[in-house]
Amino acid sequence: MSDYLQRGERSQDGPAQGRRLSAREQEILKLIAEGNSSREIAEMLGLSVKTVHNHRTRLMTKLDIHRNTDLVKYAIRLGMVQVD
Protein backbone atom coordinates (compact mmCIF):
# COMPACT_ATOMS: atom_id res chain seq x y z
CA MET A 1 0.00 0.00 0.00
CA SER A 2 2.79 2.45 0.78
CA ASP A 3 4.09 2.01 -2.77
CA TYR A 4 0.64 2.96 -4.07
CA LEU A 5 0.56 6.04 -1.86
CA GLN A 6 4.05 7.15 -2.87
CA ARG A 7 3.54 6.96 -6.61
CA GLY A 8 -0.10 8.10 -6.49
CA GLU A 9 -2.50 6.04 -8.55
CA ARG A 10 -3.87 9.22 -10.10
CA SER A 11 -1.93 12.23 -11.22
CA GLN A 12 -2.72 15.62 -9.71
CA ASP A 13 -4.49 16.51 -12.96
CA GLY A 14 -6.58 13.33 -12.93
CA PRO A 15 -10.35 13.18 -13.08
CA ALA A 16 -10.78 13.62 -9.33
CA GLN A 17 -8.86 16.91 -9.32
CA GLY A 18 -11.11 19.93 -8.85
CA ARG A 19 -14.13 17.87 -7.88
CA ARG A 20 -15.25 19.00 -4.46
CA LEU A 21 -16.92 16.61 -2.08
CA SER A 22 -19.83 17.78 0.02
CA ALA A 23 -19.52 17.66 3.79
CA ARG A 24 -21.75 14.55 3.84
CA GLU A 25 -19.66 12.86 1.14
CA GLN A 26 -16.50 13.59 3.11
CA GLU A 27 -18.11 12.20 6.25
CA ILE A 28 -19.22 9.01 4.47
CA LEU A 29 -15.80 8.60 2.82
CA LYS A 30 -14.02 8.95 6.17
CA LEU A 31 -16.30 6.38 7.80
CA ILE A 32 -15.82 3.95 4.89
CA ALA A 33 -12.05 4.40 5.10
CA GLU A 34 -12.15 3.73 8.84
CA GLY A 35 -13.57 0.30 8.03
CA ASN A 36 -17.21 0.82 8.92
CA SER A 37 -19.85 -1.20 7.10
CA SER A 38 -22.78 0.49 5.35
CA ARG A 39 -25.07 -0.70 8.15
CA GLU A 40 -22.76 0.78 10.81
CA ILE A 41 -22.52 4.09 8.92
CA ALA A 42 -26.30 4.19 8.51
CA GLU A 43 -26.79 3.65 12.25
CA MET A 44 -24.19 6.28 13.19
CA LEU A 45 -25.69 8.92 10.92
CA GLY A 46 -29.36 8.03 11.24
CA LEU A 47 -29.65 7.08 7.57
CA SER A 48 -30.95 4.05 5.75
CA VAL A 49 -28.45 1.53 4.39
CA LYS A 50 -29.73 2.35 0.89
CA THR A 51 -28.86 6.03 1.40
CA VAL A 52 -25.33 5.09 2.45
CA HIS A 53 -25.02 2.90 -0.67
CA ASN A 54 -26.23 5.84 -2.79
CA HIS A 55 -23.61 8.13 -1.23
CA ARG A 56 -20.90 5.53 -1.88
CA THR A 57 -22.01 5.19 -5.51
CA ARG A 58 -21.97 8.97 -6.01
CA LEU A 59 -18.52 9.20 -4.43
CA MET A 60 -17.19 6.52 -6.74
CA THR A 61 -18.74 8.19 -9.79
CA LYS A 62 -17.55 11.67 -8.85
CA LEU A 63 -14.01 10.49 -8.14
CA ASP A 64 -13.87 8.00 -11.02
CA ILE A 65 -13.05 5.24 -8.54
CA HIS A 66 -14.36 1.74 -9.15
CA ARG A 67 -13.46 -0.27 -6.04
CA ASN A 68 -14.02 0.24 -2.33
CA THR A 69 -10.34 -0.34 -1.65
CA ASP A 70 -9.49 2.55 -3.95
CA LEU A 71 -11.89 4.78 -1.99
CA VAL A 72 -9.93 3.91 1.14
CA LYS A 73 -6.62 4.64 -0.57
CA TYR A 74 -7.97 7.98 -1.77
CA ALA A 75 -9.05 8.92 1.77
CA ILE A 76 -5.62 7.97 3.10
CA ARG A 77 -3.90 10.12 0.48
CA LEU A 78 -6.09 13.06 1.52
CA GLY A 79 -5.12 12.50 5.15
CA MET A 80 -8.71 11.75 6.20
CA VAL A 81 -7.57 8.66 8.10
CA GLN A 82 -4.27 7.57 9.56
CA VAL A 83 -2.53 4.35 8.60
CA ASP A 84 -1.24 2.41 11.61
PDB file of N, CA and C in Angstrom:
ATOM      1  N   MET A   1       0.814  -1.181   0.000  1.00  0.00           N
ATOM      2  CA  MET A   1       0.000   0.000   0.000  1.00  0.00           C
ATOM      3  C   MET A   1       0.864   1.254   0.000  1.00  0.00           C
ATOM      4  N   SER A   2       1.966   1.252   0.741  1.00  0.00           N
ATOM      5  CA  SER A   2       2.794   2.454   0.780  1.00  0.00           C
ATOM      6  C   SER A   2       3.343   2.792  -0.602  1.00  0.00           C
ATOM      7  N   ASP A   3       3.631   1.773  -1.412  1.00  0.00           N
ATOM      8  CA  ASP A   3       4.089   2.014  -2.774  1.00  0.00           C
ATOM      9  C   ASP A   3       3.010   2.746  -3.568  1.00  0.00           C
ATOM     10  N   TYR A   4       1.775   2.316  -3.407  1.00  0.00           N
ATOM     11  CA  TYR A   4       0.645   2.963  -4.073  1.00  0.00           C
ATOM     12  C   TYR A   4       0.556   4.424  -3.658  1.00  0.00           C
ATOM     13  N   LEU A   5       0.685   4.679  -2.366  1.00  0.00           N
ATOM     14  CA  LEU A   5       0.560   6.037  -1.858  1.00  0.00           C
ATOM     15  C   LEU A   5       1.696   6.922  -2.340  1.00  0.00           C
ATOM     16  N   GLN A   6       2.907   6.357  -2.447  1.00  0.00           N
ATOM     17  CA  GLN A   6       4.047   7.154  -2.874  1.00  0.00           C
ATOM     18  C   GLN A   6       3.954   7.555  -4.340  1.00  0.00           C
ATOM     19  N   ARG A   7       3.559   6.620  -5.182  1.00  0.00           N
ATOM     20  CA  ARG A   7       3.537   6.959  -6.609  1.00  0.00           C
ATOM     21  C   ARG A   7       2.239   7.629  -6.998  1.00  0.00           C
ATOM     22  N   GLY A   8       1.177   7.453  -6.182  1.00  0.00           N
ATOM     23  CA  GLY A   8      -0.104   8.096  -6.488  1.00  0.00           C
ATOM     24  C   GLY A   8      -0.755   7.449  -7.682  1.00  0.00           C
ATOM     25  N   GLU A   9      -1.825   6.759  -7.467  1.00  0.00           N
ATOM     26  CA  GLU A   9      -2.502   6.035  -8.550  1.00  0.00           C
ATOM     27  C   GLU A   9      -3.052   6.993  -9.590  1.00  0.00           C
ATOM     28  N   ARG A  10      -3.372   8.209  -9.180  1.00  0.00           N
ATOM     29  CA  ARG A  10      -3.875   9.220 -10.099  1.00  0.00           C
ATOM     30  C   ARG A  10      -2.927  10.413 -10.071  1.00  0.00           C
ATOM     31  N   SER A  11      -2.758  11.029 -11.190  1.00  0.00           N
ATOM     32  CA  SER A  11      -1.934  12.230 -11.225  1.00  0.00           C
ATOM     33  C   SER A  11      -2.723  13.383 -10.606  1.00  0.00           C
ATOM     34  N   GLN A  12      -2.051  14.460 -10.290  1.00  0.00           N
ATOM     35  CA  GLN A  12      -2.721  15.617  -9.709  1.00  0.00           C
ATOM     36  C   GLN A  12      -3.721  16.230 -10.679  1.00  0.00           C
ATOM     37  N   ASP A  13      -3.571  15.970 -11.959  1.00  0.00           N
ATOM     38  CA  ASP A  13      -4.485  16.512 -12.960  1.00  0.00           C
ATOM     39  C   ASP A  13      -5.542  15.494 -13.358  1.00  0.00           C
ATOM     40  N   GLY A  14      -5.641  14.404 -12.606  1.00  0.00           N
ATOM     41  CA  GLY A  14      -6.577  13.330 -12.931  1.00  0.00           C
ATOM     42  C   GLY A  14      -8.024  13.754 -12.777  1.00  0.00           C
ATOM     43  N   PRO A  15      -8.935  12.849 -13.063  1.00  0.00           N
ATOM     44  CA  PRO A  15     -10.348  13.177 -13.078  1.00  0.00           C
ATOM     45  C   PRO A  15     -10.891  13.639 -11.741  1.00  0.00           C
ATOM     46  N   ALA A  16     -10.271  13.228 -10.644  1.00  0.00           N
ATOM     47  CA  ALA A  16     -10.780  13.624  -9.334  1.00  0.00           C
ATOM     48  C   ALA A  16     -10.362  15.049  -8.970  1.00  0.00           C
ATOM     49  N   GLN A  17      -9.352  15.579  -9.641  1.00  0.00           N
ATOM     50  CA  GLN A  17      -8.860  16.910  -9.317  1.00  0.00           C
ATOM     51  C   GLN A  17      -9.939  17.954  -9.596  1.00  0.00           C
ATOM     52  N   GLY A  18     -10.149  18.852  -8.646  1.00  0.00           N
ATOM     53  CA  GLY A  18     -11.109  19.926  -8.846  1.00  0.00           C
ATOM     54  C   GLY A  18     -12.537  19.535  -8.511  1.00  0.00           C
ATOM     55  N   ARG A  19     -12.785  18.298  -8.235  1.00  0.00           N
ATOM     56  CA  ARG A  19     -14.131  17.872  -7.876  1.00  0.00           C
ATOM     57  C   ARG A  19     -14.268  17.943  -6.364  1.00  0.00           C
ATOM     58  N   ARG A  20     -15.074  18.809  -5.898  1.00  0.00           N
ATOM     59  CA  ARG A  20     -15.248  19.000  -4.465  1.00  0.00           C
ATOM     60  C   ARG A  20     -16.281  18.023  -3.921  1.00  0.00           C
ATOM     61  N   LEU A  21     -15.986  17.490  -2.755  1.00  0.00           N
ATOM     62  CA  LEU A  21     -16.917  16.609  -2.083  1.00  0.00           C
ATOM     63  C   LEU A  21     -17.718  17.425  -1.075  1.00  0.00           C
ATOM     64  N   SER A  22     -18.998  17.118  -0.980  1.00  0.00           N
ATOM     65  CA  SER A  22     -19.832  17.781   0.019  1.00  0.00           C
ATOM     66  C   SER A  22     -19.389  17.321   1.404  1.00  0.00           C
ATOM     67  N   ALA A  23     -19.850  18.035   2.411  1.00  0.00           N
ATOM     68  CA  ALA A  23     -19.523  17.660   3.792  1.00  0.00           C
ATOM     69  C   ALA A  23     -20.015  16.246   4.084  1.00  0.00           C
ATOM     70  N   ARG A  24     -21.199  15.894   3.613  1.00  0.00           N
ATOM     71  CA  ARG A  24     -21.747  14.551   3.840  1.00  0.00           C
ATOM     72  C   ARG A  24     -20.908  13.510   3.116  1.00  0.00           C
ATOM     73  N   GLU A  25     -20.500  13.799   1.888  1.00  0.00           N
ATOM     74  CA  GLU A  25     -19.656  12.858   1.142  1.00  0.00           C
ATOM     75  C   GLU A  25     -18.328  12.649   1.853  1.00  0.00           C
ATOM     76  N   GLN A  26     -17.750  13.720   2.364  1.00  0.00           N
ATOM     77  CA  GLN A  26     -16.499  13.595   3.114  1.00  0.00           C
ATOM     78  C   GLN A  26     -16.691  12.744   4.360  1.00  0.00           C
ATOM     79  N   GLU A  27     -17.810  12.963   5.042  1.00  0.00           N
ATOM     80  CA  GLU A  27     -18.110  12.199   6.252  1.00  0.00           C
ATOM     81  C   GLU A  27     -18.267  10.706   5.937  1.00  0.00           C
ATOM     82  N   ILE A  28     -19.010  10.408   4.878  1.00  0.00           N
ATOM     83  CA  ILE A  28     -19.221   9.013   4.465  1.00  0.00           C
ATOM     84  C   ILE A  28     -17.886   8.391   4.051  1.00  0.00           C
ATOM     85  N   LEU A  29     -17.093   9.117   3.260  1.00  0.00           N
ATOM     86  CA  LEU A  29     -15.800   8.603   2.817  1.00  0.00           C
ATOM     87  C   LEU A  29     -14.903   8.289   4.005  1.00  0.00           C
ATOM     88  N   LYS A  30     -14.848   9.172   4.976  1.00  0.00           N
ATOM     89  CA  LYS A  30     -14.023   8.947   6.168  1.00  0.00           C
ATOM     90  C   LYS A  30     -14.482   7.700   6.915  1.00  0.00           C
ATOM     91  N   LEU A  31     -15.782   7.544   7.083  1.00  0.00           N
ATOM     92  CA  LEU A  31     -16.304   6.380   7.796  1.00  0.00           C
ATOM     93  C   LEU A  31     -16.048   5.080   7.035  1.00  0.00           C
ATOM     94  N   ILE A  32     -16.144   5.129   5.713  1.00  0.00           N
ATOM     95  CA  ILE A  32     -15.817   3.954   4.892  1.00  0.00           C
ATOM     96  C   ILE A  32     -14.347   3.605   5.087  1.00  0.00           C
ATOM     97  N   ALA A  33     -13.491   4.622   4.992  1.00  0.00           N
ATOM     98  CA  ALA A  33     -12.051   4.402   5.098  1.00  0.00           C
ATOM     99  C   ALA A  33     -11.645   3.894   6.474  1.00  0.00           C
ATOM    100  N   GLU A  34     -12.432   4.216   7.484  1.00  0.00           N
ATOM    101  CA  GLU A  34     -12.151   3.732   8.839  1.00  0.00           C
ATOM    102  C   GLU A  34     -12.595   2.282   9.024  1.00  0.00           C
ATOM    103  N   GLY A  35     -13.204   1.714   7.987  1.00  0.00           N
ATOM    104  CA  GLY A  35     -13.566   0.302   8.033  1.00  0.00           C
ATOM    105  C   GLY A  35     -14.985   0.009   8.475  1.00  0.00           C
ATOM    106  N   ASN A  36     -15.822   1.024   8.531  1.00  0.00           N
ATOM    107  CA  ASN A  36     -17.213   0.817   8.924  1.00  0.00           C
ATOM    108  C   ASN A  36     -18.031   0.246   7.772  1.00  0.00           C
ATOM    109  N   SER A  37     -18.954  -0.632   8.096  1.00  0.00           N
ATOM    110  CA  SER A  37     -19.855  -1.196   7.096  1.00  0.00           C
ATOM    111  C   SER A  37     -20.951  -0.180   6.783  1.00  0.00           C
ATOM    112  N   SER A  38     -21.667  -0.402   5.704  1.00  0.00           N
ATOM    113  CA  SER A  38     -22.782   0.486   5.351  1.00  0.00           C
ATOM    114  C   SER A  38     -23.818   0.508   6.457  1.00  0.00           C
ATOM    115  N   ARG A  39     -24.086  -0.635   7.052  1.00  0.00           N
ATOM    116  CA  ARG A  39     -25.065  -0.702   8.149  1.00  0.00           C
ATOM    117  C   ARG A  39     -24.583   0.125   9.345  1.00  0.00           C
ATOM    118  N   GLU A  40     -23.302   0.013   9.686  1.00  0.00           N
ATOM    119  CA  GLU A  40     -22.759   0.785  10.805  1.00  0.00           C
ATOM    120  C   GLU A  40     -22.827   2.287  10.523  1.00  0.00           C
ATOM    121  N   ILE A  41     -22.473   2.670   9.303  1.00  0.00           N
ATOM    122  CA  ILE A  41     -22.523   4.086   8.921  1.00  0.00           C
ATOM    123  C   ILE A  41     -23.958   4.597   9.003  1.00  0.00           C
ATOM    124  N   ALA A  42     -24.887   3.801   8.487  1.00  0.00           N
ATOM    125  CA  ALA A  42     -26.297   4.187   8.513  1.00  0.00           C
ATOM    126  C   ALA A  42     -26.769   4.408   9.952  1.00  0.00           C
ATOM    127  N   GLU A  43     -26.392   3.511  10.847  1.00  0.00           N
ATOM    128  CA  GLU A  43     -26.793   3.649  12.255  1.00  0.00           C
ATOM    129  C   GLU A  43     -26.162   4.879  12.898  1.00  0.00           C
ATOM    130  N   MET A  44     -24.886   5.129  12.610  1.00  0.00           N
ATOM    131  CA  MET A  44     -24.188   6.277  13.191  1.00  0.00           C
ATOM    132  C   MET A  44     -24.810   7.604  12.761  1.00  0.00           C
ATOM    133  N   LEU A  45     -25.219   7.657  11.481  1.00  0.00           N
ATOM    134  CA  LEU A  45     -25.688   8.922  10.918  1.00  0.00           C
ATOM    135  C   LEU A  45     -27.205   9.035  10.852  1.00  0.00           C
ATOM    136  N   GLY A  46     -27.903   7.997  11.284  1.00  0.00           N
ATOM    137  CA  GLY A  46     -29.359   8.032  11.241  1.00  0.00           C
ATOM    138  C   GLY A  46     -29.912   7.990   9.832  1.00  0.00           C
ATOM    139  N   LEU A  47     -29.246   7.225   8.970  1.00  0.00           N
ATOM    140  CA  LEU A  47     -29.646   7.081   7.572  1.00  0.00           C
ATOM    141  C   LEU A  47     -30.059   5.640   7.302  1.00  0.00           C
ATOM    142  N   SER A  48     -30.683   5.423   6.154  1.00  0.00           N
ATOM    143  CA  SER A  48     -30.949   4.049   5.746  1.00  0.00           C
ATOM    144  C   SER A  48     -29.687   3.493   5.083  1.00  0.00           C
ATOM    145  N   VAL A  49     -29.583   2.185   5.059  1.00  0.00           N
ATOM    146  CA  VAL A  49     -28.448   1.527   4.395  1.00  0.00           C
ATOM    147  C   VAL A  49     -28.441   1.904   2.915  1.00  0.00           C
ATOM    148  N   LYS A  50     -29.621   1.988   2.311  1.00  0.00           N
ATOM    149  CA  LYS A  50     -29.730   2.349   0.893  1.00  0.00           C
ATOM    150  C   LYS A  50     -29.158   3.746   0.636  1.00  0.00           C
ATOM    151  N   THR A  51     -29.399   4.673   1.557  1.00  0.00           N
ATOM    152  CA  THR A  51     -28.862   6.028   1.403  1.00  0.00           C
ATOM    153  C   THR A  51     -27.340   6.008   1.466  1.00  0.00           C
ATOM    154  N   VAL A  52     -26.788   5.213   2.358  1.00  0.00           N
ATOM    155  CA  VAL A  52     -25.329   5.093   2.447  1.00  0.00           C
ATOM    156  C   VAL A  52     -24.783   4.504   1.151  1.00  0.00           C
ATOM    157  N   HIS A  53     -25.444   3.483   0.609  1.00  0.00           N
ATOM    158  CA  HIS A  53     -25.025   2.904  -0.671  1.00  0.00           C
ATOM    159  C   HIS A  53     -25.075   3.958  -1.783  1.00  0.00           C
ATOM    160  N   ASN A  54     -26.118   4.779  -1.774  1.00  0.00           N
ATOM    161  CA  ASN A  54     -26.226   5.836  -2.788  1.00  0.00           C
ATOM    162  C   ASN A  54     -25.090   6.839  -2.666  1.00  0.00           C
ATOM    163  N   HIS A  55     -24.734   7.213  -1.440  1.00  0.00           N
ATOM    164  CA  HIS A  55     -23.609   8.130  -1.229  1.00  0.00           C
ATOM    165  C   HIS A  55     -22.307   7.500  -1.741  1.00  0.00           C
ATOM    166  N   ARG A  56     -22.105   6.233  -1.428  1.00  0.00           N
ATOM    167  CA  ARG A  56     -20.896   5.529  -1.879  1.00  0.00           C
ATOM    168  C   ARG A  56     -20.836   5.514  -3.411  1.00  0.00           C
ATOM    169  N   THR A  57     -21.954   5.219  -4.042  1.00  0.00           N
ATOM    170  CA  THR A  57     -22.007   5.188  -5.512  1.00  0.00           C
ATOM    171  C   THR A  57     -21.691   6.555  -6.095  1.00  0.00           C
ATOM    172  N   ARG A  58     -22.254   7.620  -5.519  1.00  0.00           N
ATOM    173  CA  ARG A  58     -21.970   8.972  -6.010  1.00  0.00           C
ATOM    174  C   ARG A  58     -20.509   9.343  -5.816  1.00  0.00           C
ATOM    175  N   LEU A  59     -19.945   8.958  -4.668  1.00  0.00           N
ATOM    176  CA  LEU A  59     -18.515   9.197  -4.430  1.00  0.00           C
ATOM    177  C   LEU A  59     -17.676   8.530  -5.511  1.00  0.00           C
ATOM    178  N   MET A  60     -17.965   7.282  -5.768  1.00  0.00           N
ATOM    179  CA  MET A  60     -17.188   6.520  -6.744  1.00  0.00           C
ATOM    180  C   MET A  60     -17.322   7.130  -8.136  1.00  0.00           C
ATOM    181  N   THR A  61     -18.521   7.568  -8.483  1.00  0.00           N
ATOM    182  CA  THR A  61     -18.735   8.189  -9.788  1.00  0.00           C
ATOM    183  C   THR A  61     -18.007   9.519  -9.873  1.00  0.00           C
ATOM    184  N   LYS A  62     -18.163  10.344  -8.863  1.00  0.00           N
ATOM    185  CA  LYS A  62     -17.554  11.674  -8.850  1.00  0.00           C
ATOM    186  C   LYS A  62     -16.028  11.591  -8.908  1.00  0.00           C
ATOM    187  N   LEU A  63     -15.459  10.615  -8.220  1.00  0.00           N
ATOM    188  CA  LEU A  63     -14.005  10.490  -8.143  1.00  0.00           C
ATOM    189  C   LEU A  63     -13.425   9.565  -9.207  1.00  0.00           C
ATOM    190  N   ASP A  64     -14.297   8.969 -10.007  1.00  0.00           N
ATOM    191  CA  ASP A  64     -13.872   7.996 -11.022  1.00  0.00           C
ATOM    192  C   ASP A  64     -13.079   6.869 -10.372  1.00  0.00           C
ATOM    193  N   ILE A  65     -13.642   6.356  -9.286  1.00  0.00           N
ATOM    194  CA  ILE A  65     -13.051   5.244  -8.543  1.00  0.00           C
ATOM    195  C   ILE A  65     -14.017   4.078  -8.644  1.00  0.00           C
ATOM    196  N   HIS A  66     -13.493   2.874  -8.846  1.00  0.00           N
ATOM    197  CA  HIS A  66     -14.356   1.742  -9.153  1.00  0.00           C
ATOM    198  C   HIS A  66     -14.345   0.632  -8.108  1.00  0.00           C
ATOM    199  N   ARG A  67     -13.520   0.763  -7.086  1.00  0.00           N
ATOM    200  CA  ARG A  67     -13.461  -0.273  -6.036  1.00  0.00           C
ATOM    201  C   ARG A  67     -13.432   0.397  -4.672  1.00  0.00           C
ATOM    202  N   ASN A  68     -14.022  -0.286  -3.691  1.00  0.00           N
ATOM    203  CA  ASN A  68     -14.024   0.240  -2.327  1.00  0.00           C
ATOM    204  C   ASN A  68     -12.611   0.444  -1.803  1.00  0.00           C
ATOM    205  N   THR A  69     -11.721  -0.480  -2.133  1.00  0.00           N
ATOM    206  CA  THR A  69     -10.341  -0.337  -1.648  1.00  0.00           C
ATOM    207  C   THR A  69      -9.695   0.936  -2.184  1.00  0.00           C
ATOM    208  N   ASP A  70     -10.044   1.322  -3.392  1.00  0.00           N
ATOM    209  CA  ASP A  70      -9.495   2.555  -3.946  1.00  0.00           C
ATOM    210  C   ASP A  70     -10.083   3.793  -3.264  1.00  0.00           C
ATOM    211  N   LEU A  71     -11.331   3.689  -2.795  1.00  0.00           N
ATOM    212  CA  LEU A  71     -11.893   4.783  -1.993  1.00  0.00           C
ATOM    213  C   LEU A  71     -11.078   4.970  -0.719  1.00  0.00           C
ATOM    214  N   VAL A  72     -10.729   3.866  -0.088  1.00  0.00           N
ATOM    215  CA  VAL A  72      -9.934   3.915   1.143  1.00  0.00           C
ATOM    216  C   VAL A  72      -8.568   4.529   0.856  1.00  0.00           C
ATOM    217  N   LYS A  73      -7.931   4.097  -0.208  1.00  0.00           N
ATOM    218  CA  LYS A  73      -6.618   4.645  -0.571  1.00  0.00           C
ATOM    219  C   LYS A  73      -6.707   6.146  -0.830  1.00  0.00           C
ATOM    220  N   TYR A  74      -7.767   6.563  -1.490  1.00  0.00           N
ATOM    221  CA  TYR A  74      -7.973   7.984  -1.771  1.00  0.00           C
ATOM    222  C   TYR A  74      -8.084   8.769  -0.467  1.00  0.00           C
ATOM    223  N   ALA A  75      -8.878   8.256   0.469  1.00  0.00           N
ATOM    224  CA  ALA A  75      -9.052   8.921   1.768  1.00  0.00           C
ATOM    225  C   ALA A  75      -7.730   9.008   2.525  1.00  0.00           C
ATOM    226  N   ILE A  76      -6.932   7.962   2.439  1.00  0.00           N
ATOM    227  CA  ILE A  76      -5.619   7.966   3.100  1.00  0.00           C
ATOM    228  C   ILE A  76      -4.731   9.035   2.480  1.00  0.00           C
ATOM    229  N   ARG A  77      -4.713   9.103   1.159  1.00  0.00           N
ATOM    230  CA  ARG A  77      -3.901  10.116   0.479  1.00  0.00           C
ATOM    231  C   ARG A  77      -4.312  11.533   0.886  1.00  0.00           C
ATOM    232  N   LEU A  78      -5.605  11.744   1.110  1.00  0.00           N
ATOM    233  CA  LEU A  78      -6.089  13.059   1.517  1.00  0.00           C
ATOM    234  C   LEU A  78      -5.827  13.355   2.991  1.00  0.00           C
ATOM    235  N   GLY A  79      -5.376  12.325   3.725  1.00  0.00           N
ATOM    236  CA  GLY A  79      -5.121  12.496   5.152  1.00  0.00           C
ATOM    237  C   GLY A  79      -6.383  12.431   6.003  1.00  0.00           C
ATOM    238  N   MET A  80      -7.451  11.863   5.461  1.00  0.00           N
ATOM    239  CA  MET A  80      -8.707  11.749   6.204  1.00  0.00           C
ATOM    240  C   MET A  80      -8.621  10.711   7.309  1.00  0.00           C
ATOM    241  N   VAL A  81      -7.784   9.705   7.106  1.00  0.00           N
ATOM    242  CA  VAL A  81      -7.569   8.664   8.098  1.00  0.00           C
ATOM    243  C   VAL A  81      -6.081   8.399   8.197  1.00  0.00           C
ATOM    244  N   GLN A  82      -5.672   7.891   9.340  1.00  0.00           N
ATOM    245  CA  GLN A  82      -4.269   7.574   9.558  1.00  0.00           C
ATOM    246  C   GLN A  82      -4.038   6.077   9.367  1.00  0.00           C
ATOM    247  N   VAL A  83      -2.918   5.734   8.776  1.00  0.00           N
ATOM    248  CA  VAL A  83      -2.529   4.350   8.602  1.00  0.00           C
ATOM    249  C   VAL A  83      -1.654   3.956   9.786  1.00  0.00           C
ATOM    250  N   ASP A  84      -2.025   2.859  10.455  1.00  0.00           N
ATOM    251  CA  ASP A  84      -1.243   2.409  11.613  1.00  0.00           C
ATOM    252  C   ASP A  84       0.048   1.756  11.206  1.00  0.00           C
TER     253      ASP A  84
END
